[in-house]
Amino acid sequence: MVTTPATRPLKLARRMQRLGTETAFEVLVRARALESSGKDIVHLEIGEPDFDTPSNIIEAGVRALKSGWTHYGPSAGLPGLRQEIAKYVSRSRNVDVSPDQVVVVPGGKPIIFFTMLALVEEGDEVIYPNPGFPIYESMIEFLGARAVPIRLREEQGFAFDVDEFAGKITDRTKLIILNSPHNPTGGVLDEATIRKIARAMGDRDVMILSDEIYGRLIFEGEHFSLLSIPEFRERTILLDGFSKTYAMTGWRIGYGVMRQDLALQVSRLMTNSNSCTASFTQIAGIEALHGDQSSVDEMVQEFRRRRDLMVSELNRLRGFRCQMPHGAFYVFPNIEGTGWQSKKLADTLLEQAGVACLSGTSFGSYGEGYLRFSIANSIENIQKALERIHKWCSEHV
Ligand SMILES: Cc1ncc(COP(=O)(O)O)c(C=O)c1O
């Protein structure tokens, strides 16, 4: 189809200039274009499990479609799912959550969007991890707030320096974003670190968005949530969902858990935007939480196997140095020793070696000096990618 060029200039709202993006989708488009011109590409750029959604969940979704779950539902989510989520979160975070504190949304991402729309005013300060999930910074800037990055440090296992963090909290701080296990570094904030962060925040009147979407994908130790600390229950917004844990990225389902008055406001934003999350998807979500969990354990085992291979092989490459990630499904090697800038190296590996990965700078300015590889691909493909990178490095580094 030929697109007719527009004749009138598009008068976009100014705020659109402040909206960022998630580079993974752009790299995927470029990788696909190279593939259609005949090049073989190994995809290590996109952050979604390569596994199929477990069959019990698919069957529940199909049954739901066939039995009429094809209509609108309540904006905050189906009561049965909100109840199941409240039970799951109460159990997993050792906290008493009620269904009216739960809002079901299409994916984890809308919780970032909606809670920030509901809470953050122009000029407010928002502290967020850098490198970090790019949507945080994008949304902060879109809303005209001030983005205050807290640098994650490789030498601290990609946690941040808590004293440095404490120094960033001011009277204008409205929201603090935490993410553990962390995208893109795979870093995990353990209980001791979360408690230290909690002490640094003290009883200040700030809200905390705790993005725990990778909370079940942990290789060592146990996931710990700020929500488990009683003094932080009222101030914490938990973001979690089904995309990563149950390989359900395309179903679009996630949720937030927050104080009930805020949950009502987020539901109003749902009414104004999506109306509701797809009803059959929510029925499948009930099965995901209620049904057999062995697929999650199997997925974690497989990711661990791939992580071990990836990290040990990357550490053999000239100019690469790679920490062991303890959660999520990414590895984040330091590539300063190659003498290449991150973006240039990521682009060149795609074009010359046929390996798609992301520049650390896709996750913020402190990502310079790093690349992100997703291990959501088969061990054979990871091996193929490593061989290609190895060959390329031996010729160019
Ligand atoms: C840290 C983090 N938060 C939230 C999300 C959003 O997940 P969803 O696909 O459920 O919207 C992602 C997805 O990559 C993520 O990495």
PDB file of C-alpha atoms in Angstrom, residues 141-258:
ATOM      1  CA  GLU A 141       9.532  13.807  31.567  1.00  0.00           C
ATOM      2  CA  PHE A 142       6.240  13.480  29.737  1.00  0.00           C
ATOM      3  CA  LEU A 143       4.459  14.715  32.856  1.00  0.00           C
ATOM      4  CA  GLY A 144       6.809  17.705  33.161  1.00  0.00           C
ATOM      5  CA  ALA A 145       8.266  16.421  36.410  1.00  0.00           C
ATOM      6  CA  ARG A 146      11.973  16.451  37.255  1.00  0.00           C
ATOM      7  CA  ALA A 147      13.758  13.168  36.661  1.00  0.00           C
ATOM      8  CA  VAL A 148      16.276  12.518  39.458  1.00  0.00           C
ATOM      9  CA  PRO A 149      18.370   9.475  38.548  1.00  0.00           C
ATOM     10  CA  ILE A 150      19.993   7.316  41.179  1.00  0.00           C
ATOM     11  CA  ARG A 151      23.010   5.597  39.689  1.00  0.00           C
ATOM     12  CA  LEU A 152      23.202   1.834  39.962  1.00  0.00           C
ATOM     13  CA  ARG A 153      26.744   0.708  40.566  1.00  0.00           C
ATOM     14  CA  GLU A 154      28.288  -2.400  39.113  1.00  0.00           C
ATOM     15  CA  GLU A 155      30.653  -2.713  42.089  1.00  0.00           C
ATOM     16  CA  GLN A 156      27.608  -2.932  44.383  1.00  0.00           C
ATOM     17  CA  GLY A 157      25.936  -5.703  42.373  1.00  0.00           C
ATOM     18  CA  PHE A 158      23.954  -3.004  40.539  1.00  0.00           C
ATOM     19  CA  ALA A 159      22.337  -1.731  43.706  1.00  0.00           C
ATOM     20  CA  PHE A 160      22.719   1.928  44.583  1.00  0.00           C
ATOM     21  CA  ASP A 161      24.653   3.663  47.280  1.00  0.00           C
ATOM     22  CA  VAL A 162      22.046   4.249  49.987  1.00  0.00           C
ATOM     23  CA  ASP A 163      23.775   7.389  51.343  1.00  0.00           C
ATOM     24  CA  GLU A 164      23.837   8.866  47.854  1.00  0.00           C
ATOM     25  CA  PHE A 165      20.156   7.961  47.502  1.00  0.00           C
ATOM     26  CA  ALA A 166      19.269   9.599  50.829  1.00  0.00           C
ATOM     27  CA  GLY A 167      20.966  12.788  49.616  1.00  0.00           C
ATOM     28  CA  LYS A 168      18.608  12.922  46.623  1.00  0.00           C
ATOM     29  CA  ILE A 169      15.384  12.962  48.631  1.00  0.00           C
ATOM     30  CA  THR A 170      14.112  16.537  49.001  1.00  0.00           C
ATOM     31  CA  ASP A 171      10.870  18.268  49.975  1.00  0.00           C
ATOM     32  CA  ARG A 172       9.888  18.146  46.307  1.00  0.00           C
ATOM     33  CA  THR A 173      10.315  14.384  45.963  1.00  0.00           C
ATOM     34  CA  LYS A 174       6.872  12.984  45.178  1.00  0.00           C
ATOM     35  CA  LEU A 175       7.700   9.474  44.081  1.00  0.00           C
ATOM     36  CA  ILE A 176      10.575   7.004  44.344  1.00  0.00           C
ATOM     37  CA  ILE A 177      10.781   4.099  41.925  1.00  0.00           C
ATOM     38  CA  LEU A 178      12.427   0.835  42.958  1.00  0.00           C
ATOM     39  CA  ASN A 179      12.800  -2.179  40.676  1.00  0.00           C
ATOM     40  CA  SER A 180      13.958  -5.575  41.897  1.00  0.00           C
ATOM     41  CA  PRO A 181      14.852  -7.930  40.260  1.00  0.00           C
ATOM     42  CA  HIS A 182      16.104  -5.291  37.931  1.00  0.00           C
ATOM     43  CA  ASN A 183      15.858  -4.646  34.217  1.00  0.00           C
ATOM     44  CA  PRO A 184      18.436  -4.305  32.612  1.00  0.00           C
ATOM     45  CA  THR A 185      21.106  -5.429  35.104  1.00  0.00           C
ATOM     46  CA  GLY A 186      19.552  -8.502  36.744  1.00  0.00           C
ATOM     47  CA  GLY A 187      20.493  -6.984  40.101  1.00  0.00           C
ATOM     48  CA  VAL A 188      18.411  -7.939  43.135  1.00  0.00           C
ATOM     49  CA  LEU A 189      17.836  -5.809  46.231  1.00  0.00           C
ATOM     50  CA  ASP A 190      18.018  -8.247  49.128  1.00  0.00           C
ATOM     51  CA  GLU A 191      16.121  -7.838  52.377  1.00  0.00           C
ATOM     52  CA  ALA A 192      18.999  -6.104  54.170  1.00  0.00           C
ATOM     53  CA  THR A 193      19.342  -3.550  51.347  1.00  0.00           C
ATOM     54  CA  ILE A 194      15.575  -2.905  51.163  1.00  0.00           C
ATOM     55  CA  ARG A 195      15.536  -2.343  54.908  1.00  0.00           C
ATOM     56  CA  LYS A 196      18.451   0.087  54.582  1.00  0.00           C
ATOM     57  CA  ILE A 197      16.595   1.945  51.816  1.00  0.00           C
ATOM     58  CA  ALA A 198      13.496   2.011  54.033  1.00  0.00           C
ATOM     59  CA  ARG A 199      15.510   3.537  56.875  1.00  0.00           C
ATOM     60  CA  ALA A 200      16.868   6.180  54.497  1.00  0.00           C
ATOM     61  CA  MET A 201      13.295   7.125  53.477  1.00  0.00           C
ATOM     62  CA  GLY A 202      12.186   7.174  57.118  1.00  0.00           C
ATOM     63  CA  ASP A 203       8.687   8.548  57.618  1.00  0.00           C
ATOM     64  CA  ARG A 204       8.841  11.041  54.761  1.00  0.00           C
ATOM     65  CA  ASP A 205       5.616  11.641  52.924  1.00  0.00           C
ATOM     66  CA  VAL A 206       6.674  10.149  49.581  1.00  0.00           C
ATOM     67  CA  MET A 207       5.084   7.345  47.622  1.00  0.00           C
ATOM     68  CA  ILE A 208       7.183   4.447  46.380  1.00  0.00           C
ATOM     69  CA  LEU A 209       6.456   2.545  43.190  1.00  0.00           C
ATOM     70  CA  SER A 210       7.936  -0.903  43.709  1.00  0.00           C
ATOM     71  CA  ASP A 211       8.230  -2.614  40.332  1.00  0.00           C
ATOM     72  CA  GLU A 212       8.399  -6.327  41.128  1.00  0.00           C
ATOM     73  CA  ILE A 213       7.391  -7.707  37.741  1.00  0.00           C
ATOM     74  CA  TYR A 214      10.402 -10.091  37.843  1.00  0.00           C
ATOM     75  CA  GLY A 215       9.777 -11.055  41.484  1.00  0.00           C
ATOM     76  CA  ARG A 216       9.359 -14.780  40.740  1.00  0.00           C
ATOM     77  CA  LEU A 217      12.402 -14.931  38.469  1.00  0.00           C
ATOM     78  CA  ILE A 218      15.105 -15.168  41.115  1.00  0.00           C
ATOM     79  CA  PHE A 219      18.141 -17.440  40.895  1.00  0.00           C
ATOM     80  CA  GLU A 220      19.642 -17.032  44.361  1.00  0.00           C
ATOM     81  CA  GLY A 221      18.100 -15.952  47.616  1.00  0.00           C
ATOM     82  CA  GLU A 222      14.506 -14.823  48.071  1.00  0.00           C
ATOM     83  CA  HIS A 223      12.511 -11.931  46.738  1.00  0.00           C
ATOM     84  CA  PHE A 224      11.823  -9.282  49.358  1.00  0.00           C
ATOM     85  CA  SER A 225       9.270  -6.497  48.965  1.00  0.00           C
ATOM     86  CA  LEU A 226       9.050  -3.086  50.608  1.00  0.00           C
ATOM     87  CA  LEU A 227       5.373  -3.941  51.062  1.00  0.00           C
ATOM     88  CA  SER A 228       6.415  -6.435  53.737  1.00  0.00           C
ATOM     89  CA  ILE A 229       7.598  -3.592  55.997  1.00  0.00           C
ATOM     90  CA  PRO A 230       4.493  -2.446  57.923  1.00  0.00           C
ATOM     91  CA  GLU A 231       5.403   1.274  58.001  1.00  0.00           C
ATOM     92  CA  PHE A 232       5.596   1.310  54.193  1.00  0.00           C
ATOM     93  CA  ARG A 233       2.280  -0.367  53.355  1.00  0.00           C
ATOM     94  CA  GLU A 234       0.413   2.871  52.904  1.00  0.00           C
ATOM     95  CA  ARG A 235       3.139   4.478  50.826  1.00  0.00           C
ATOM     96  CA  THR A 236       3.959   1.526  48.568  1.00  0.00           C
ATOM     97  CA  ILE A 237       2.438   0.857  45.170  1.00  0.00           C
ATOM     98  CA  LEU A 238       3.269  -2.674  44.098  1.00  0.00           C
ATOM     99  CA  LEU A 239       3.554  -3.319  40.370  1.00  0.00           C
ATOM    100  CA  ASP A 240       3.343  -6.963  39.379  1.00  0.00           C
ATOM    101  CA  GLY A 241       1.797  -8.980  36.605  1.00  0.00           C
ATOM    102  CA  PHE A 242       1.646 -12.085  34.483  1.00  0.00           C
ATOM    103  CA  SER A 243       3.804 -11.154  31.466  1.00  0.00           C
ATOM    104  CA  LYS A 244       7.136 -12.463  32.694  1.00  0.00           C
ATOM    105  CA  THR A 245       6.166 -15.065  35.322  1.00  0.00           C
ATOM    106  CA  TYR A 246       3.723 -16.952  33.118  1.00  0.00           C
ATOM    107  CA  ALA A 247       5.077 -15.998  29.677  1.00  0.00           C
ATOM    108  CA  MET A 248       1.915 -13.992  28.994  1.00  0.00           C
ATOM    109  CA  THR A 249       3.324 -10.818  27.394  1.00  0.00           C
ATOM    110  CA  GLY A 250       0.799 -10.802  24.559  1.00  0.00           C
ATOM    111  CA  TRP A 251      -2.249 -11.362  26.755  1.00  0.00           C
ATOM    112  CA  ARG A 252      -1.757  -7.917  28.316  1.00  0.00           C
ATOM    113  CA  ILE A 253      -2.477  -8.336  31.969  1.00  0.00           C
ATOM    114  CA  GLY A 254      -0.849  -6.909  35.074  1.00  0.00           C
ATOM    115  CA  TYR A 255      -1.874  -5.247  38.304  1.00  0.00           C
ATOM    116  CA  GLY A 256      -1.104  -2.732  40.982  1.00  0.00           C
ATOM    117  CA  VAL A 257      -1.671  -3.037  44.717  1.00  0.00           C
ATOM    118  CA  MET A 258      -2.018   0.243  46.574  1.00  0.00           C
TER     119      MET A 258
END
